[in-house]
Coordinates of C-alpha atoms in Angstrom, one line a residue:
X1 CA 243.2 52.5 54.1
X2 CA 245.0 49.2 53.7
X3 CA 242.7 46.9 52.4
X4 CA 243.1 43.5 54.0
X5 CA 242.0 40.3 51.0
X6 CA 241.5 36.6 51.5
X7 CA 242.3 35.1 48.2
X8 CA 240.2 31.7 47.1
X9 CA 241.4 29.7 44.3
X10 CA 242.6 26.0 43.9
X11 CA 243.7 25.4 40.2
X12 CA 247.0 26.0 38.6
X13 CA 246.1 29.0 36.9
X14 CA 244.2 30.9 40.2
X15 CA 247.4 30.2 41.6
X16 CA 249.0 32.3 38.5
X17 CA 246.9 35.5 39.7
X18 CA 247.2 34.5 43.6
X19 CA 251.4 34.8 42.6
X20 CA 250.7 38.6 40.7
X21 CA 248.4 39.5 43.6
X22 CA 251.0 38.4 45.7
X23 CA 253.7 40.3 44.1
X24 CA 252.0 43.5 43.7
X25 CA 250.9 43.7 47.5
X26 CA 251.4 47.7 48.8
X27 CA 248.0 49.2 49.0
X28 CA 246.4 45.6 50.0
X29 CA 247.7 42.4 52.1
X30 CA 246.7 39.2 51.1
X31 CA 245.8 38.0 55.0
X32 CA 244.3 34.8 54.3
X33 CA 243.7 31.8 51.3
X34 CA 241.2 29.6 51.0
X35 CA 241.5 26.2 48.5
X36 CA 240.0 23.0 48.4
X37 CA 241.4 20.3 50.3
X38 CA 244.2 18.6 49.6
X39 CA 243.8 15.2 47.4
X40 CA 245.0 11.4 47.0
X41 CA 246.8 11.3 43.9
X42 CA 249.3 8.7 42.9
X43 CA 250.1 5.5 43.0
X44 CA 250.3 6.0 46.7
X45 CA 247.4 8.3 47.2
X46 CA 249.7 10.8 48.7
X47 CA 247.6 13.9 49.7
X48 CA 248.8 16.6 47.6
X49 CA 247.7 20.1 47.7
X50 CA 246.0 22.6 45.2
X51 CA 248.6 24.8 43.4
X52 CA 246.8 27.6 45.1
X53 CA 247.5 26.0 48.7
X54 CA 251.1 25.0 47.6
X55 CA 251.6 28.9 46.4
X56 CA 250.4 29.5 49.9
X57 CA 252.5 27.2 51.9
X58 CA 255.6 28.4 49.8
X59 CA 255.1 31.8 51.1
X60 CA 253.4 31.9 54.5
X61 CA 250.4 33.4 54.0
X62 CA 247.8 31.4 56.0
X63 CA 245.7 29.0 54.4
X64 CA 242.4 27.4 55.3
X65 CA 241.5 24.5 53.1
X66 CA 237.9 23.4 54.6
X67 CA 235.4 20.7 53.5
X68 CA 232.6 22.8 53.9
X69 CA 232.2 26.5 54.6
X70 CA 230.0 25.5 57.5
X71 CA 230.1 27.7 60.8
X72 CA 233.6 26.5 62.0
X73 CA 234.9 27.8 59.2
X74 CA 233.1 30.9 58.7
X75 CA 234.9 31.9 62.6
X76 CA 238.1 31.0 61.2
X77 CA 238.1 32.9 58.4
X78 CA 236.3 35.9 60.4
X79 CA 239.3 36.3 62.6
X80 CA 241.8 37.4 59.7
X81 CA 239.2 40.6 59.6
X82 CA 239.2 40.6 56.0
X83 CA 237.2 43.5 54.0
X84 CA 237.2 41.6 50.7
X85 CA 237.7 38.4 49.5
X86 CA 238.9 38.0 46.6
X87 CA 238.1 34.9 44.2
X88 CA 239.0 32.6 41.0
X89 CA 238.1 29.0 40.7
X90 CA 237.4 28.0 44.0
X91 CA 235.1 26.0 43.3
X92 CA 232.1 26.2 45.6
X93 CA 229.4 28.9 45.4
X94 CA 229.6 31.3 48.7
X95 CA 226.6 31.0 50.9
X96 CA 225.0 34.3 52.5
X97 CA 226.4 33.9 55.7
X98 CA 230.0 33.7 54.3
X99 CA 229.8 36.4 52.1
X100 CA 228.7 38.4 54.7
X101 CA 232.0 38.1 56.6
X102 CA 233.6 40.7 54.6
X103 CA 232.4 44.4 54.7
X104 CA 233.0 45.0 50.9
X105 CA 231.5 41.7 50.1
X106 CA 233.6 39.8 47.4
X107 CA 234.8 39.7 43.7
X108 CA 235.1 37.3 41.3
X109 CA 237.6 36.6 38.0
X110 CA 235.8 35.3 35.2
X111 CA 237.2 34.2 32.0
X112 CA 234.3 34.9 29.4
X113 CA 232.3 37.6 28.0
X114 CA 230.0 37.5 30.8
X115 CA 227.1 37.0 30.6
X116 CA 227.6 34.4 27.7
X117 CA 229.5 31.5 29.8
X118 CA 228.7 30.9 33.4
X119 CA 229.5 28.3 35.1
X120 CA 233.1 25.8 35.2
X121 CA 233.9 25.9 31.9
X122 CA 233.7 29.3 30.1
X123 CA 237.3 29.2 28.0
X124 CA 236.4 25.5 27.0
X125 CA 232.9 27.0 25.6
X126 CA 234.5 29.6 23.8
X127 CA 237.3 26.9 21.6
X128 CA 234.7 24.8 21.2
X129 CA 232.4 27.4 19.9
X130 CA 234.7 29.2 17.1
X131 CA 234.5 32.3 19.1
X132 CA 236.2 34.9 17.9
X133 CA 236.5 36.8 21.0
X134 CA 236.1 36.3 24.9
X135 CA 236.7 38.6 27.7
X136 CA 237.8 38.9 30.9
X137 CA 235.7 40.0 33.8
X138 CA 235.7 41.4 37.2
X139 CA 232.5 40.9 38.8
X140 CA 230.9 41.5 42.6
X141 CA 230.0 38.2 43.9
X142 CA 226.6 37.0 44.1
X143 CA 224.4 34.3 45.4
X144 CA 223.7 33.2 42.3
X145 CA 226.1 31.8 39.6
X146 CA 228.6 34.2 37.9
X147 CA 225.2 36.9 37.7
X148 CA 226.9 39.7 40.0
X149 CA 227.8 43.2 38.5
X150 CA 230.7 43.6 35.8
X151 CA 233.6 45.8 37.4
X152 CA 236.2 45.7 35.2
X153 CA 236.3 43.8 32.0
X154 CA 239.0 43.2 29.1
X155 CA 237.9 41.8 25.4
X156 CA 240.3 38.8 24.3
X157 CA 240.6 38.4 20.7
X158 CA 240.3 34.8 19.4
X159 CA 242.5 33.3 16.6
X160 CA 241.1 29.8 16.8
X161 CA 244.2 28.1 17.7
X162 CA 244.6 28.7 21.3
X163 CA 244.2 25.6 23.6
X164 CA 242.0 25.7 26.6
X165 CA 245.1 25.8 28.8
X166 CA 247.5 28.6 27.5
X167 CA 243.8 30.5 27.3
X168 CA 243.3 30.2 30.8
X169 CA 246.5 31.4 32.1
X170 CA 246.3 34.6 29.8
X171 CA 243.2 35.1 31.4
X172 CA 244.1 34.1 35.0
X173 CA 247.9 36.4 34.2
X174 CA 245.9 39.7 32.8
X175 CA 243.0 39.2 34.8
X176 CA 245.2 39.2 38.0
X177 CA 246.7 42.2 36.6
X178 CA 242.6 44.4 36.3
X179 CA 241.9 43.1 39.8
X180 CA 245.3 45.1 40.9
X181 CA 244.5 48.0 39.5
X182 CA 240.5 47.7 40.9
X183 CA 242.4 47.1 44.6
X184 CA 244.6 49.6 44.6
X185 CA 241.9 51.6 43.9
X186 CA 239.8 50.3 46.3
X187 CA 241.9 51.1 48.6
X188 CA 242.7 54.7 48.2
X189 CA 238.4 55.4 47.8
X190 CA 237.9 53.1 50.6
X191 CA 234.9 51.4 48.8
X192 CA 234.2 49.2 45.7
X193 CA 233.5 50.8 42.3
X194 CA 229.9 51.3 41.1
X195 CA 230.1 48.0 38.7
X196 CA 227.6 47.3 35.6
X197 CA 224.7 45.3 35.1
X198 CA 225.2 42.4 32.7
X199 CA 223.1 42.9 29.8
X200 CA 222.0 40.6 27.2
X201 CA 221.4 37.0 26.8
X202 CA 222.7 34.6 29.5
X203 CA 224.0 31.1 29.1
X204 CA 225.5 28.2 30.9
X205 CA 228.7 25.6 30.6
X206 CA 228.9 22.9 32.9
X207 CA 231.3 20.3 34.1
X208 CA 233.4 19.0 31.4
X209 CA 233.4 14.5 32.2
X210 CA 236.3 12.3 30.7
X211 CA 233.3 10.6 28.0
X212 CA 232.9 14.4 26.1
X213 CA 237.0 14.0 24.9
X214 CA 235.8 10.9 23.2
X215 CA 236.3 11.6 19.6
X216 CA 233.9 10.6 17.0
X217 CA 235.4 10.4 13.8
X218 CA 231.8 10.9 11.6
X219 CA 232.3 14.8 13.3
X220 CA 234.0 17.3 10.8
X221 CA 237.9 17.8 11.1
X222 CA 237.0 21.1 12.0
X223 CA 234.7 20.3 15.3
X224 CA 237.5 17.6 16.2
X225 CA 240.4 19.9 15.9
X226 CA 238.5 22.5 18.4
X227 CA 237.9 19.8 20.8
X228 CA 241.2 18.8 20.6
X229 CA 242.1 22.6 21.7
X230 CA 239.2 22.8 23.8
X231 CA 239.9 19.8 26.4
X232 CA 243.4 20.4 26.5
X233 CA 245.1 19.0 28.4
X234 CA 242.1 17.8 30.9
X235 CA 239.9 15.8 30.2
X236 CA 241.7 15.5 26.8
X237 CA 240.8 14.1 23.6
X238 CA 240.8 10.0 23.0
X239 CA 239.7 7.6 20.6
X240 CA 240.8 3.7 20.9
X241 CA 242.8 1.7 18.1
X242 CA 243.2 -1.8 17.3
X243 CA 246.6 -3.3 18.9
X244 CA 246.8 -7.6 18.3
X245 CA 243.3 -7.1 18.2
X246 CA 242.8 -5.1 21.4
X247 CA 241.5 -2.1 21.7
X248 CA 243.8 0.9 23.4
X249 CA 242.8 4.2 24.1
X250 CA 244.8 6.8 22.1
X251 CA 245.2 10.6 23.2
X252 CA 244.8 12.9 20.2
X253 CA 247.0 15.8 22.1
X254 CA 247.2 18.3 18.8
X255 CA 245.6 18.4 15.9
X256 CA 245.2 20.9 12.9
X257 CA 242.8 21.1 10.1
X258 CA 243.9 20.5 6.5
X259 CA 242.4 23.2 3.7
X260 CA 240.2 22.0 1.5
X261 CA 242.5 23.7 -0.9
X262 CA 245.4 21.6 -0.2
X263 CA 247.1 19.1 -2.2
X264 CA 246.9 16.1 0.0
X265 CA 242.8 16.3 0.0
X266 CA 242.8 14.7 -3.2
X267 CA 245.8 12.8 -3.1
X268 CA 244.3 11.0 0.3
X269 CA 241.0 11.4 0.9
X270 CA 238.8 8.5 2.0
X271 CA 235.5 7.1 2.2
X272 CA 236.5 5.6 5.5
X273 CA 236.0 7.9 8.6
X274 CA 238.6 7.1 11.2
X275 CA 241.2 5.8 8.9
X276 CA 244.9 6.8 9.2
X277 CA 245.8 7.8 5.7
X278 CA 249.1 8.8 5.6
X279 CA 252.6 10.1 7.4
X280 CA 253.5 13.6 6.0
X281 CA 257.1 14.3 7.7
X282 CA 256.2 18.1 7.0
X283 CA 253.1 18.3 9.1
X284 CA 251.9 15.1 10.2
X285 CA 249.6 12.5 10.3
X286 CA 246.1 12.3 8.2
X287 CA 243.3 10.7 9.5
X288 CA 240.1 11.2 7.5
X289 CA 236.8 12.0 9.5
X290 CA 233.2 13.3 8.2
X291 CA 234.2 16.2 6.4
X292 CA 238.0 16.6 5.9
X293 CA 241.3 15.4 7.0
X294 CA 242.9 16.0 10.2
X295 CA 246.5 16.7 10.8
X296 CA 247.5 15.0 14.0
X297 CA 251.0 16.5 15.5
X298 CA 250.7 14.7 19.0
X299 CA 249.4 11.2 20.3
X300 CA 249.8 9.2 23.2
X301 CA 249.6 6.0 23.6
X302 CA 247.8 4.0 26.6
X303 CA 250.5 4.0 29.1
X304 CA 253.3 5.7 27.1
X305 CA 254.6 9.3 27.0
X306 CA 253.4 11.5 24.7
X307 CA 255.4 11.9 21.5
X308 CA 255.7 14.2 18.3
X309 CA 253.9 12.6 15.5
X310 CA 257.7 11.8 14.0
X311 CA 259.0 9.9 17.1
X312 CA 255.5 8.3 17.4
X313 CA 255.9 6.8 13.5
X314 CA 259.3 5.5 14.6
X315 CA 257.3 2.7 16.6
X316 CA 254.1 2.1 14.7
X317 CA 255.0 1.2 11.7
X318 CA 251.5 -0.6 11.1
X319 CA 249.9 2.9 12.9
X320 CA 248.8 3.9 8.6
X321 CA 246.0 1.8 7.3
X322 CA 244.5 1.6 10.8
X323 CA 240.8 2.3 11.2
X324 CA 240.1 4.0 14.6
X325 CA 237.3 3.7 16.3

């Protein structure tokens, strides 16, 4: 048979797997998309569309982009006859009576070791965490959260220096590439694989707010630097500094930690948690938290670009010394 999908997605990395999915069609047709709506962004509020609806646009396929998944939309969607939809970060949990629309039901991407990390924000856990692995998982869709049966799923080993976003499109690239493989053969056996029920201890991440990139500087270099990673580059990390006595937010963009080992831990160390201790052309700029010095590579400014930590030093000369807050 020729299995007929409607793919749901609205970030830039579902659209990543919607463009593999795309590319790889033979055995399967994509018939339909579904995103969020588009939104007012700019200084204009222009309404621009999800990378997933833009992907869409750019190539035809038709694309629904609803409020709600309310009746209306369930008969729009129900005339594409599609026997599986397909999803990654839409956004929304399917209702019963949408689900029901497709004969094979539904599956889902997930980027985590499932069933550690349901819910929004399962790469951002992981950073944040020190994991030193994840996964990627293909699931059946459920009513509840992220809890359906595991179909396919790939380990991802963690070297603690990925950021949150070149994590995600690994997973949304290689993830795209399992649910391939699980539709084409799908489609020759006419039916889903038997999946797996998830085993062991279940937990939750939520939605990530602008106020948990705040950086407290009494935290250890070590939990700062895998924030930094972890909430890159949204919601992003942020402290404020002094500027003719006014205070400025300040983006920490990357950020390493120094060895205790190292040399510059007794040459700069501080009693003084948020102060910017020196300008090391070689690596960067140390700042001195709770336990151990920070290496800070990238900054922005309020209202500026972002810059290398070199370029940055060019215009703050009074930057070292500073206490921020």
């Amino acid at each position: 048979m020729s299995l007929k999908i409607l793919y749901a997605g609205s970030p830039d990395a579902a659209a990543k797997s919607l463009e593999i999915l795309f590319q790889n069609q033979g055995q399967y047709e994509i018939v339909g998309v579904l995103s969020n709506p588009p939104s007012a962004k700019g200084r204009h509020k222009d309404l621009i569309p999800t990378p997933v609806a833009a992907f869409a646009l750019e190539n035809n396929i038709p694309l629904y982009t609803p409020e709600h998944l309310d009746s209306a939309a369930r008969e729009e969607i129900k005339s594409l006859s599609a026997d599986l939809l397909v999803c990654f970060a839409y956004g929304h949990i399917f209702g019963p009576k949408f689900l029901a629309t497709f004969p094979m039901g539904g599956i889902n991407l997930h980027p985590s070791l499932l069933p550690k990390y349901r819910g929004c924000s399962p790469v951002n856990a992981a950073i944040l965490n020190g994991d030193s692995k994840t996964a990627i998982s293909i699931q059946t869709l459920s009513l509840k959260m992220d809890e359906g049966d595991i179909l396919a799923q790939e380990i991802v080993p963690l070297k603690g220096d990925e950021k949150a976003d070149e994590l995600l499109n690994y997973c949304a690239q290689n993830g795209a590439k399992l649910i391939v493989d699980l539709l084409n053969k799908t489609s020759k056996d006419g039916k889903l694989p038997q999946g797996k029920a998830q085993t062991g201890e279940a937990s939750y991440t939520g939605i990530i707010s602008k106020e948990d990139g705040k950086i407290n500087w009494t935290e250890s270099a070590k939990v700062i630097s895998a924030k930094v990673r972890a909430y890159y580059p949204e919601p992003g990390c942020w402290c404020l500094e002094k500027i003719n006595n006014q205070e400025s937010q300040l983006r920490i963009l990357s950020a390493k930690v120094i060895s205790d080992q190292d040399p510059l831990v007794k040459e700069y160390s501080s009693q003084e948690v948020g102060k910017v201790l020196a300008f090391i052309k070689a690596q960067g700029i140390l700042i001195q938290t709770g336990d151990g010095l920070l290496c800070v590579s990238q900054l922005q400014r309020q209202g500026k670009k972002a810059m290398m930590y070199k370029d940055f030093m060019n215009g703050a000369r009074d930057f070292i010394g500073s206490i921020l807050l």
